[in-house]
Tab-separated table of C-alpha atoms in Angstrom:
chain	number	residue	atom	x	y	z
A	1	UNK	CA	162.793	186.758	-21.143
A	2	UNK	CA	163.022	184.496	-24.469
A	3	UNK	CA	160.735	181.723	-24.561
A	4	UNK	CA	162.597	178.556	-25.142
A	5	UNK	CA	162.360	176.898	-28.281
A	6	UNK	CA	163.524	173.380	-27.092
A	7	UNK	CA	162.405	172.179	-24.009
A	8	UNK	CA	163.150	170.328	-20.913
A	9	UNK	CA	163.786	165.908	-21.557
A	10	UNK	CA	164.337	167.001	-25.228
A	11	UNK	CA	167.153	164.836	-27.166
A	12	UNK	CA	168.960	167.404	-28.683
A	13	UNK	CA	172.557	167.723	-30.415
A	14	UNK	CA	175.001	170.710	-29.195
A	15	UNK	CA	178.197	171.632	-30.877
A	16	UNK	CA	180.972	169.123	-28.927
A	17	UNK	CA	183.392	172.374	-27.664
A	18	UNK	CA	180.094	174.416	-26.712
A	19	UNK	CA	179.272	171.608	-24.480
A	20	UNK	CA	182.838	170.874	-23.060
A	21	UNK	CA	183.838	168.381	-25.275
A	22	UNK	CA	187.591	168.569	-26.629
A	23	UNK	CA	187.997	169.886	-30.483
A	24	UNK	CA	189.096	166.311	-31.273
A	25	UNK	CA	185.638	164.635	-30.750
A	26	UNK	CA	182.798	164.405	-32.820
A	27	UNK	CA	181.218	167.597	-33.861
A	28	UNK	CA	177.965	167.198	-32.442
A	29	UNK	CA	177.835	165.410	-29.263
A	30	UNK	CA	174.323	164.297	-28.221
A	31	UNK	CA	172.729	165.938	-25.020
A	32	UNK	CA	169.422	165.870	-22.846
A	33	UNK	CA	168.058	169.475	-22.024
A	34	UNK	CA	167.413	169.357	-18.519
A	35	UNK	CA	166.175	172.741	-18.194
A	36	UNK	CA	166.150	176.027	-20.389
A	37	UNK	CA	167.337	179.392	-18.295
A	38	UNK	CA	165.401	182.608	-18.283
A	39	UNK	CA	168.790	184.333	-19.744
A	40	UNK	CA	168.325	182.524	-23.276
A	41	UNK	CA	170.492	179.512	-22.161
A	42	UNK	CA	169.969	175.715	-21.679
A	43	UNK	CA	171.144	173.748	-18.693
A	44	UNK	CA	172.102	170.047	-20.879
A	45	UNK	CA	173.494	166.810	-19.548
A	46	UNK	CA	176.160	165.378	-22.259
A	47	UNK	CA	175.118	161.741	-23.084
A	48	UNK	CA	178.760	160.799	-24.048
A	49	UNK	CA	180.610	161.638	-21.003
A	50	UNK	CA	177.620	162.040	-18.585
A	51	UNK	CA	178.672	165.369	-17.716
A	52	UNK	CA	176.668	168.613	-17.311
A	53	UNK	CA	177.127	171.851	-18.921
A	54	UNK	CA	175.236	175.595	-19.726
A	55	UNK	CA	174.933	175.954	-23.770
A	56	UNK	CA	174.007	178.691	-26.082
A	57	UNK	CA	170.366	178.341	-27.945
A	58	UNK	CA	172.288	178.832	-31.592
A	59	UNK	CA	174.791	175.929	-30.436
A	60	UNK	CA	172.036	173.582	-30.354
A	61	UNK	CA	170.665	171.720	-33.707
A	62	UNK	CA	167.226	169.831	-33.365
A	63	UNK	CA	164.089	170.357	-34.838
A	64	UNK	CA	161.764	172.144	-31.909
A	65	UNK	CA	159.116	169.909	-31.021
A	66	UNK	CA	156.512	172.925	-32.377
A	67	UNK	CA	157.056	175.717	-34.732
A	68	UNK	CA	155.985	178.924	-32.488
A	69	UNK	CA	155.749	180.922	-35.389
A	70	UNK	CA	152.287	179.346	-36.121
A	71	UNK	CA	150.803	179.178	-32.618
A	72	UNK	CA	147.418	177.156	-32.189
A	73	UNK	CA	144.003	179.284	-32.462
A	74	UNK	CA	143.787	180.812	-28.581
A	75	UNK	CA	140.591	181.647	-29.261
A	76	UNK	CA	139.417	178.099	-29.621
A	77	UNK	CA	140.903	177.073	-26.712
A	78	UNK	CA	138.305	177.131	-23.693
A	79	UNK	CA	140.250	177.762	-20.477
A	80	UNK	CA	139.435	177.351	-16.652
A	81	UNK	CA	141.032	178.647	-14.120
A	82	UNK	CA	142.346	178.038	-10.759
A	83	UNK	CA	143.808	180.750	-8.394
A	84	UNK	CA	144.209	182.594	-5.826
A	85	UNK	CA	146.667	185.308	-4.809
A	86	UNK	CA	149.479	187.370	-6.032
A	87	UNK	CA	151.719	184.145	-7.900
A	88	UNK	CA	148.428	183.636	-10.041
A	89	UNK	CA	147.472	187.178	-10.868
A	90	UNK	CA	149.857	187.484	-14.393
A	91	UNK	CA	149.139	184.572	-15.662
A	92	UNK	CA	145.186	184.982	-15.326
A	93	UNK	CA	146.008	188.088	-17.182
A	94	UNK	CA	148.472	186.904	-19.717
A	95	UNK	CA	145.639	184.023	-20.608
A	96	UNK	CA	143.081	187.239	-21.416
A	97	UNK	CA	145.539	188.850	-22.902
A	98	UNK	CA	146.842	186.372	-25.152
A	99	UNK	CA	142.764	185.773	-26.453
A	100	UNK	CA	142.045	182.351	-24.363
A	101	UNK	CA	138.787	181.968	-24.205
A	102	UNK	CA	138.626	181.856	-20.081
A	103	UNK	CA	135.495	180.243	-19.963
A	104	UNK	CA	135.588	180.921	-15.620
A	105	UNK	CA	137.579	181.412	-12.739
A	106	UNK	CA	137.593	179.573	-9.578
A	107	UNK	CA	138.897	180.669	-6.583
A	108	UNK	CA	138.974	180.762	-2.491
A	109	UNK	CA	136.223	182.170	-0.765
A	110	UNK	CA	136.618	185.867	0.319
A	111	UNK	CA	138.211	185.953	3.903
A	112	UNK	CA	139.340	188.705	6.167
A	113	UNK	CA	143.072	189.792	4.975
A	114	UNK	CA	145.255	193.229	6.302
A	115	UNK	CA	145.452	195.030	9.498
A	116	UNK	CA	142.001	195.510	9.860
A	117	UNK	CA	141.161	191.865	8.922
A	118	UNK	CA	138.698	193.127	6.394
A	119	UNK	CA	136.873	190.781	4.560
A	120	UNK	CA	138.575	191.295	1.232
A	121	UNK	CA	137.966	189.365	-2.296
A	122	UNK	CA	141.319	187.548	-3.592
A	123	UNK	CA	143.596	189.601	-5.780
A	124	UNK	CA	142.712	186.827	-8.860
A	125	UNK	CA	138.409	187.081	-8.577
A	126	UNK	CA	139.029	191.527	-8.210
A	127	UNK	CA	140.427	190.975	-11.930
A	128	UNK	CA	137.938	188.621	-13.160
A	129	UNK	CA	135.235	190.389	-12.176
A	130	UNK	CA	136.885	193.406	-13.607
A	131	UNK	CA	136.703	191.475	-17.058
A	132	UNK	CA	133.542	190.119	-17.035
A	133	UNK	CA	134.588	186.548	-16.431
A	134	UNK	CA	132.268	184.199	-14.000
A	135	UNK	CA	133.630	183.401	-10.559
A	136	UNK	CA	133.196	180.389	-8.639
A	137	UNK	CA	133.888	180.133	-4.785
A	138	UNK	CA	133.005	176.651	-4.166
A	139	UNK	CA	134.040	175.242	-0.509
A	140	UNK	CA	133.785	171.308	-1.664
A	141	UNK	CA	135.302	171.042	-5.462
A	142	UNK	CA	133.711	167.447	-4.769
A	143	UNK	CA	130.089	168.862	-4.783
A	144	UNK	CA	127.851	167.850	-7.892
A	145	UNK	CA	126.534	171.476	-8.990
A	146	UNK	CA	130.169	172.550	-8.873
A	147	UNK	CA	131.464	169.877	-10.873
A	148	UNK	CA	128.399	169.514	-13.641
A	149	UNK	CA	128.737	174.021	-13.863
A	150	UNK	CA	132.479	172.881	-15.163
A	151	UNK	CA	131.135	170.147	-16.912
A	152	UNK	CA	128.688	172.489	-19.118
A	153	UNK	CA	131.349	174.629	-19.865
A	154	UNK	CA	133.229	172.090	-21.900
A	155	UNK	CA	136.455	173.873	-21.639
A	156	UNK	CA	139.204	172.298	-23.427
A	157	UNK	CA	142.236	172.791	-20.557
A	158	UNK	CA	142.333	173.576	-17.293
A	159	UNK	CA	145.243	175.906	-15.743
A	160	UNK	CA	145.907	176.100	-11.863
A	161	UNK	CA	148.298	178.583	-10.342
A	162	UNK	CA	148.865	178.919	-6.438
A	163	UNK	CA	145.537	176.875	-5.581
A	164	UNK	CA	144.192	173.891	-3.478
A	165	UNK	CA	144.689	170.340	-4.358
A	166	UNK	CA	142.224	169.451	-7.288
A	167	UNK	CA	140.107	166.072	-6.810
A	168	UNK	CA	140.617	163.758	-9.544
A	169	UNK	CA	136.433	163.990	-9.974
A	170	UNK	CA	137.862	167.825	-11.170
A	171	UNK	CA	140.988	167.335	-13.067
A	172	UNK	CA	139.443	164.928	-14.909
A	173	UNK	CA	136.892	167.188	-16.778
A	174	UNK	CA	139.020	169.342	-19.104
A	175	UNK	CA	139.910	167.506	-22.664
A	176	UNK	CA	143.167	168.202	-22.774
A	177	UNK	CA	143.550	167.532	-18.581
A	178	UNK	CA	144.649	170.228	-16.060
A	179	UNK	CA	148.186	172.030	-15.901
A	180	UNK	CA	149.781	173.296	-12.957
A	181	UNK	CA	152.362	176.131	-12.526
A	182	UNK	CA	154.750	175.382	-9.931
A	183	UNK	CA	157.520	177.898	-8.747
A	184	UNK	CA	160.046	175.170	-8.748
A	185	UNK	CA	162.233	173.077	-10.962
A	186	UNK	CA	160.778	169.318	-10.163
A	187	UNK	CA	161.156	167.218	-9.004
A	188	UNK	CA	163.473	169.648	-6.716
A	189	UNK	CA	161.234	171.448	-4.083
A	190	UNK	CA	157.429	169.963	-4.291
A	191	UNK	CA	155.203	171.204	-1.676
A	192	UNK	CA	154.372	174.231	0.025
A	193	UNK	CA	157.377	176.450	0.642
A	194	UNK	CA	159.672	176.169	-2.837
A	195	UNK	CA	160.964	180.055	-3.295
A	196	UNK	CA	161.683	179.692	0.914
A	197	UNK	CA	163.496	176.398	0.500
A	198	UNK	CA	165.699	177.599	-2.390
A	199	UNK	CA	167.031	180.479	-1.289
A	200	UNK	CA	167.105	179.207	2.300
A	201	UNK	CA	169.580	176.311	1.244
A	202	UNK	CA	171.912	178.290	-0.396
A	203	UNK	CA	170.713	177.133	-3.696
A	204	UNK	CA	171.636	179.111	-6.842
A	205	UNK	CA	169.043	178.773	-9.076
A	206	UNK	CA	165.141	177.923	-9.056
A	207	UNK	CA	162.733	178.088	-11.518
A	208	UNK	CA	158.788	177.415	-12.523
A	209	UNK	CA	157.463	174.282	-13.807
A	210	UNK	CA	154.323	173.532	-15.959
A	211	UNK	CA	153.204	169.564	-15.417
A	212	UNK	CA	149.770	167.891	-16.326
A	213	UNK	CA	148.018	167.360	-12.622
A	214	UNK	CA	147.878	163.663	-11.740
A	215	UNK	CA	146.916	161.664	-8.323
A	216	UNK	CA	150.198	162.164	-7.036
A	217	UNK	CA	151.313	165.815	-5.248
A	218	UNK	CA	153.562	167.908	-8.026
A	219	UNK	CA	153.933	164.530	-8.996
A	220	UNK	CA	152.778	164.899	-13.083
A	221	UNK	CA	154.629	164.791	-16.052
A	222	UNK	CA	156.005	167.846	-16.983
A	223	UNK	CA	155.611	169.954	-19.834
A	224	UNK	CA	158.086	172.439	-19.339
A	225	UNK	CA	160.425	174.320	-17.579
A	226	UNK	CA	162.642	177.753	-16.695
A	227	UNK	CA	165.147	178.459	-14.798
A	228	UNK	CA	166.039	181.815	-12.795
A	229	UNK	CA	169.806	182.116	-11.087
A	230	UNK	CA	169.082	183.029	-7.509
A	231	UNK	CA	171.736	186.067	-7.241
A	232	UNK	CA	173.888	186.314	-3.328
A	233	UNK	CA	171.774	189.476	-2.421
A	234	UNK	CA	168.188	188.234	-3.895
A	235	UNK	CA	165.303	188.051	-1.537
A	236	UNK	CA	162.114	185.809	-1.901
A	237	UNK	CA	160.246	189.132	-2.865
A	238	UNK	CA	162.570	189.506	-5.541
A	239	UNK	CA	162.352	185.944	-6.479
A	240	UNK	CA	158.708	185.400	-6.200
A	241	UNK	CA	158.441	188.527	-9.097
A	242	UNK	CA	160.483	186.933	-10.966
A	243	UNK	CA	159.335	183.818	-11.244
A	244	UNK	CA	155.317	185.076	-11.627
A	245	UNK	CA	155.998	187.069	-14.256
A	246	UNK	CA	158.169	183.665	-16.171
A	247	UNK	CA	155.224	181.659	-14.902
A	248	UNK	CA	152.766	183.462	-17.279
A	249	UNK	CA	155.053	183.211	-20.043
A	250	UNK	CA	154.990	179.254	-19.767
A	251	UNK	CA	151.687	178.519	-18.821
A	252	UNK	CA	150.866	180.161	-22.577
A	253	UNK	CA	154.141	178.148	-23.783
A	254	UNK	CA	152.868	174.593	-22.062
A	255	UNK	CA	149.026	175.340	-23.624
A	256	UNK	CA	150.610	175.776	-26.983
A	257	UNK	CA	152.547	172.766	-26.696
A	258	UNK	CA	149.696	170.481	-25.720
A	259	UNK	CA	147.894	171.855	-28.473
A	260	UNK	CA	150.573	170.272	-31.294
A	261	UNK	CA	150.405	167.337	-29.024
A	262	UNK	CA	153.674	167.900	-27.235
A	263	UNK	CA	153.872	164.944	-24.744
A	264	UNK	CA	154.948	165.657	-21.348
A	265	UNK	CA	157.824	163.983	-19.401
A	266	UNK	CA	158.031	161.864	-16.383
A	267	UNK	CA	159.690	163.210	-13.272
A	268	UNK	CA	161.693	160.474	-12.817
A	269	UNK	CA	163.604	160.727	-16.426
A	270	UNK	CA	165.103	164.038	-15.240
A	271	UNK	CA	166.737	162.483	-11.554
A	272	UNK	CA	170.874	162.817	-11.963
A	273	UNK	CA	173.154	164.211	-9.473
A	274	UNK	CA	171.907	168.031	-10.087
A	275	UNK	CA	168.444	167.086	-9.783
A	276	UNK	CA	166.958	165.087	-6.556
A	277	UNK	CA	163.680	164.888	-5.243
A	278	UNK	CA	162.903	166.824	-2.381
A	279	UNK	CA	160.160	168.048	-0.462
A	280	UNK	CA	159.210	171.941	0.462
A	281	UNK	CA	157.135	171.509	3.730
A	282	UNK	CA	154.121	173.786	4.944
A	283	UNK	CA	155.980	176.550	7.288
A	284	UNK	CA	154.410	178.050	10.586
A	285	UNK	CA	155.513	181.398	12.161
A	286	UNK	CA	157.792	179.128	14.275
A	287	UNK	CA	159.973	178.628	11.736
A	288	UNK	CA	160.970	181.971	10.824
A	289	UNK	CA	162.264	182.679	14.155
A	290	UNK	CA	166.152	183.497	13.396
A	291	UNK	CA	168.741	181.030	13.878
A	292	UNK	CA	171.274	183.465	15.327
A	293	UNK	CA	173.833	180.725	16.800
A	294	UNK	CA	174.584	179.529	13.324
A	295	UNK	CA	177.038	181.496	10.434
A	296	UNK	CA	176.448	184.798	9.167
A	297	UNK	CA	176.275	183.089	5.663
A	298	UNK	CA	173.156	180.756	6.245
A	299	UNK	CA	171.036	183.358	8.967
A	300	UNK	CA	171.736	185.590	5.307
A	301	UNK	CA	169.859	183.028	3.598
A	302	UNK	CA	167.744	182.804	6.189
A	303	UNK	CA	166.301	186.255	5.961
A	304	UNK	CA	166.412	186.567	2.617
A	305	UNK	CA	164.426	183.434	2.440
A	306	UNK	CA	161.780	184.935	4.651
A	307	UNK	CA	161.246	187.988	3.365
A	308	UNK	CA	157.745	189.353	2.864
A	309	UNK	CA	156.152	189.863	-0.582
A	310	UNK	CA	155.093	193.880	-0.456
A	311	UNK	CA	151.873	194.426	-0.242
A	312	UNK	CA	151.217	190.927	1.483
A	313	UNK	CA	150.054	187.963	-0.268
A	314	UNK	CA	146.550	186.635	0.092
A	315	UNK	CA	145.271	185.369	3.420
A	316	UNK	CA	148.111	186.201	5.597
A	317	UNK	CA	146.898	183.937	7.900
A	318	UNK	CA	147.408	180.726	5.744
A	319	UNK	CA	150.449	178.488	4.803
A	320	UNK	CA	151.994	180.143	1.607
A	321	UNK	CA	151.543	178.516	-1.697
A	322	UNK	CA	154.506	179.847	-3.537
A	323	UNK	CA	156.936	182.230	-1.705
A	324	UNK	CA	158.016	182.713	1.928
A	325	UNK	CA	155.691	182.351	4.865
A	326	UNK	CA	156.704	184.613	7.323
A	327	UNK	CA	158.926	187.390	7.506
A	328	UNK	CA	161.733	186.243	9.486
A	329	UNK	CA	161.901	187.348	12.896
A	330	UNK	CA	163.574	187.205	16.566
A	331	UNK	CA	162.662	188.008	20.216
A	332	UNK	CA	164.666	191.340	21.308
A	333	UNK	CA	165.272	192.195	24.704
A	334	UNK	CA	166.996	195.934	24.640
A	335	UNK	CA	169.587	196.299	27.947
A	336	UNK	CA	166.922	199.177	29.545
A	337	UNK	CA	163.499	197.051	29.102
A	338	UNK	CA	162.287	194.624	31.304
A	339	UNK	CA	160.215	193.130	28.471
A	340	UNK	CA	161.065	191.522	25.223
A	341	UNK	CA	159.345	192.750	21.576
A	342	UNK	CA	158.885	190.640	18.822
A	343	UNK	CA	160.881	192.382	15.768
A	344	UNK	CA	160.738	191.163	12.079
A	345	UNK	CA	164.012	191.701	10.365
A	346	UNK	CA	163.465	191.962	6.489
A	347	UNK	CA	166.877	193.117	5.035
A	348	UNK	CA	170.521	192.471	6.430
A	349	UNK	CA	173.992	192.839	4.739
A	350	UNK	CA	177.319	190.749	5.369
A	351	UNK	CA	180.188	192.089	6.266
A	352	UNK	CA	182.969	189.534	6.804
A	353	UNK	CA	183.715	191.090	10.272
A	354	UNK	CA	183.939	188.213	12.871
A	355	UNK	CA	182.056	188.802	15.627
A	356	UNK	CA	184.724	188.925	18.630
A	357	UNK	CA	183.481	188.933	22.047
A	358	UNK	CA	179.764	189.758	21.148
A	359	UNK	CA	177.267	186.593	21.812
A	360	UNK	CA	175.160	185.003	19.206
A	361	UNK	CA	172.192	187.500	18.647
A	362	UNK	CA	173.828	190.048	20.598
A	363	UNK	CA	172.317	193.698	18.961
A	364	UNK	CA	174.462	196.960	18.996
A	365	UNK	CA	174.918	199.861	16.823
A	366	UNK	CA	178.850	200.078	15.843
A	367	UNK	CA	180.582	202.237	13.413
A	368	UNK	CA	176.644	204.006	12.088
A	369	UNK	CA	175.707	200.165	11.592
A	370	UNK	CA	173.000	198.452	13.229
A	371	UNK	CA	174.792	194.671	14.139
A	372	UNK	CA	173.752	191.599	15.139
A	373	UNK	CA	176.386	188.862	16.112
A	374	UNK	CA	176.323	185.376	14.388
A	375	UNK	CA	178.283	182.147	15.046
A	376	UNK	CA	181.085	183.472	13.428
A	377	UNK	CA	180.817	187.013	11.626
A	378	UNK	CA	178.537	190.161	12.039
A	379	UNK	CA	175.415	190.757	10.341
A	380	UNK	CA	174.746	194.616	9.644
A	381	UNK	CA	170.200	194.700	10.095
A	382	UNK	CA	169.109	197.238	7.356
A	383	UNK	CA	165.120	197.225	7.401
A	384	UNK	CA	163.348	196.135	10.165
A	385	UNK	CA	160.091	196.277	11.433
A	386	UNK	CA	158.667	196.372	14.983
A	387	UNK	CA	154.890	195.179	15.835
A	388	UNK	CA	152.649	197.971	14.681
A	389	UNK	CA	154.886	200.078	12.503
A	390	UNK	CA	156.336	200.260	9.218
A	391	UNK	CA	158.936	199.248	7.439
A	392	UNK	CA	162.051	201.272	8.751
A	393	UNK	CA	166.076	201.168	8.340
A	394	UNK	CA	168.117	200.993	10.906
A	395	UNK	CA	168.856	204.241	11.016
A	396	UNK	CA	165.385	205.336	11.696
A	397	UNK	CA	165.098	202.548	14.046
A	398	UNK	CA	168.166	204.212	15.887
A	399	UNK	CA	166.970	207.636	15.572
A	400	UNK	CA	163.985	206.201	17.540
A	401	UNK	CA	165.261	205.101	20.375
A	402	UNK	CA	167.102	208.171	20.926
A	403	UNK	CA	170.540	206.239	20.191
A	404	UNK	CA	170.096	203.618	22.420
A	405	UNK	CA	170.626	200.360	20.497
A	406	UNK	CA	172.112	197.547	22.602
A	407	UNK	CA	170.278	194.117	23.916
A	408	UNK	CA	170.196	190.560	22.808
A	409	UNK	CA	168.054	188.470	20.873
A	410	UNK	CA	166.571	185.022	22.099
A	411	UNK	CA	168.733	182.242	20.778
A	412	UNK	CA	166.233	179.919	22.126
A	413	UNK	CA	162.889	179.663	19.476
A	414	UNK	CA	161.873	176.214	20.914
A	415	UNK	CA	159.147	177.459	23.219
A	416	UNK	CA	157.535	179.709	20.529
A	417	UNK	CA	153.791	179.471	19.072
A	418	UNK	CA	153.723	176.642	16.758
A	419	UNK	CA	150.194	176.688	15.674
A	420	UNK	CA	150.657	180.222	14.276
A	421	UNK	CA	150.807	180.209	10.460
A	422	UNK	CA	151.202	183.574	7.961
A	423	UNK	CA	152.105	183.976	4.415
């Protein structure tokens, strides 16, 4: 990816026809960047006619708000650090990498994690540990030995990726304040569940945000931000990559801008009719369960949206911080069992066939395809997963059961466990 030179709220002039304008209007026509794309591109609102368009970097003339060619001294710049899991990991790294001077890292207390429920150390404290940085595992950020350590350090910014909600006795330590990476494009998505909620509602594109932590939640003025197109096959594995790896890129873009005292932008000056607040709730187990009586088109979504990160992200057994929650999933009752099974479905395909005289959820092999029956069309199931196994296609899965592929799923979810939550 290219980091952006201009950045999102800028005032900026674009070339009238690269922008939409007709060749008859003025040259330039003046534009608001609402956000830069990971493909080089900026997403710009056109002042004159209040209309949106996607513009070229060399179609744009305004002076960058820094010159990036003559970055600030990294190695002045005391960092802290705030993470946890698998979202946080690059950008930890890009921050060493870079020459930051990451003064300590603070992160969630080790807690049992896998199949064994091993008591395991989060993926962010393994690295710092591996690099000699100091680790802190505090349980109350309010606590005064917590808060006068950070104090001592003096550290000049403070950086939190995929982490708790700081107190403002915290935030309010670092000189330059505290930024946050968020795997959104706010004020679109704030909360718990923003790569989930995208893809989930159809949405096709996402993004990360850097913003200076205030009181509010995901609230702050922002600093900058990216966006990633969500493509029609793209799962929230896929996404959550995508977006980690950006994330490090503009956590070191959003340091260097605070450091040639690049003010940040309220929330409220990007609101227009592409950009609405909205709100990414905390998801339980509960609300992974498959919604087979609606279209083929949003249970795609659907599982998409719910698909595991490999390798599983830290604490399983917590809400997710940035990604899905829980694999998506349905209750299978197969025509020879008396019993149901609980199986997580991780990959399906569309096909466009309507689904005929099969029921919602209804599960048969047809044609060497595993299907499953939707409001309107079929739904071919390509990885799966049943409790206690692996990940397997669907032909393995029919291999399995000796050919025998035929029962219905529960279309009911109402009566499942509610107070269940996994990442």
């Amino acid at each position: 990816m290219k980091v952006p030179r201009y950045c999102v709220g800028q005032l900026v002039n674009v070339v009238g026809h690269c922008a939409g304008e007709p060749f008859n209007n003025d040259f330039f026509v003046q534009c608001r960047i609402l956000c830069p794309a990971d493909d080089g591109t900026y997403f710009v609102r056109v002042l004159k006619s209040d209309g949106y368009s996607i513009v070229d970097e060399d179609s744009i003339s305004a002076y960058p708000l820094y010159d990036q060619e003559k970055p600030a001294d990294r190695k002045r710049i005391r960092v802290v650090f705030f993470g946890n899991g698998l979202f946080a990991l690059p950008t930890l790294k890009k921050l060493v990498e870079q020459g930051y001077d990451v003064a300590a890292v603070v992160t969630m207390e080790d807690k049992p994690c896998g199949r064994g429920n091993k008591v395991s150390p989060s993926p962010v404290k393994t690295y710092a540990e591996s690099q000699g940085i100091i680790v802190y595992q505090p349980r109350n950020l309010d606590s005064d030995d917590f808060l006068q350590a950070i104090r001592d350090m003096n550290p000049t910014v403070g950086v939190v990726v995929e982490y708790r909600i700081l107190p403002q006795s915290l935030f309010k330590i670092p000189k330059w304040g505290v930024i946050n990476l968020h795997s959104s494009l706010l004020p679109v998505y704030r909360g718990a569940s923003t790569i989930t909620s995208a893809i989930k509602d159809g949405k096709g594109i996402t993004g990360v945000t850097t913003f200076l932590i205030n009181s509010g939640l995901d609230k702050g003025n922002i600093i900058n931000n990216l966006a990633t197109y969500i493509g029609d096959n793209d799962s929230a594995e896929d996404i959550h990559i995508q977006l980690r790896t950006n994330g490090a890129v503009m956590v070191d873009d959003a340091i260097q801008r605070i450091a040639h005292s690049c003010n940040g932008i309220p929330q409220s000056d990007l609101i227009c009719d592409f950009i609405q607040p909205s709100h990414a709730p905390k998801l339980f187990r509960k609300d992974a369960y498959i919604p087979w009586c609606d279209s083929a088109y949003r249970v795609h979504n659907f599982i998409r949206a719910h698909s595991s990160v490999i390798g599983g992200q830290y604490y399983p057994k917590t809400p997710a911080i940035a990604g899905s929650v829980s694999t998506a999933w349905t209750s299978l009752k197969m025509i020879d069992s008396d019993s149901a099974t609980d199986v997580k479905i991780h990959k399906v395909s569309k096909t466009g066939i309507p689904r005929g005289y099969h029921a919602p959820g209804e599960w048969f092999w047809q044609d060497g395809s595993l299907m499953v029956a939707c409001q309107d069309n079929l739904l071919s199931v390509d990885i799966l997963q049943l409790p206690g196994k692996k990940r397997m296609t669907a032909k393995e899965y029919h291999n399995g059961f000796r050919g025998v592929c035929k029962g219905f799923c529960d279309i009911s979810p109402d009566d499942k466990d509610e107070t269940t939550s996994e990442k």
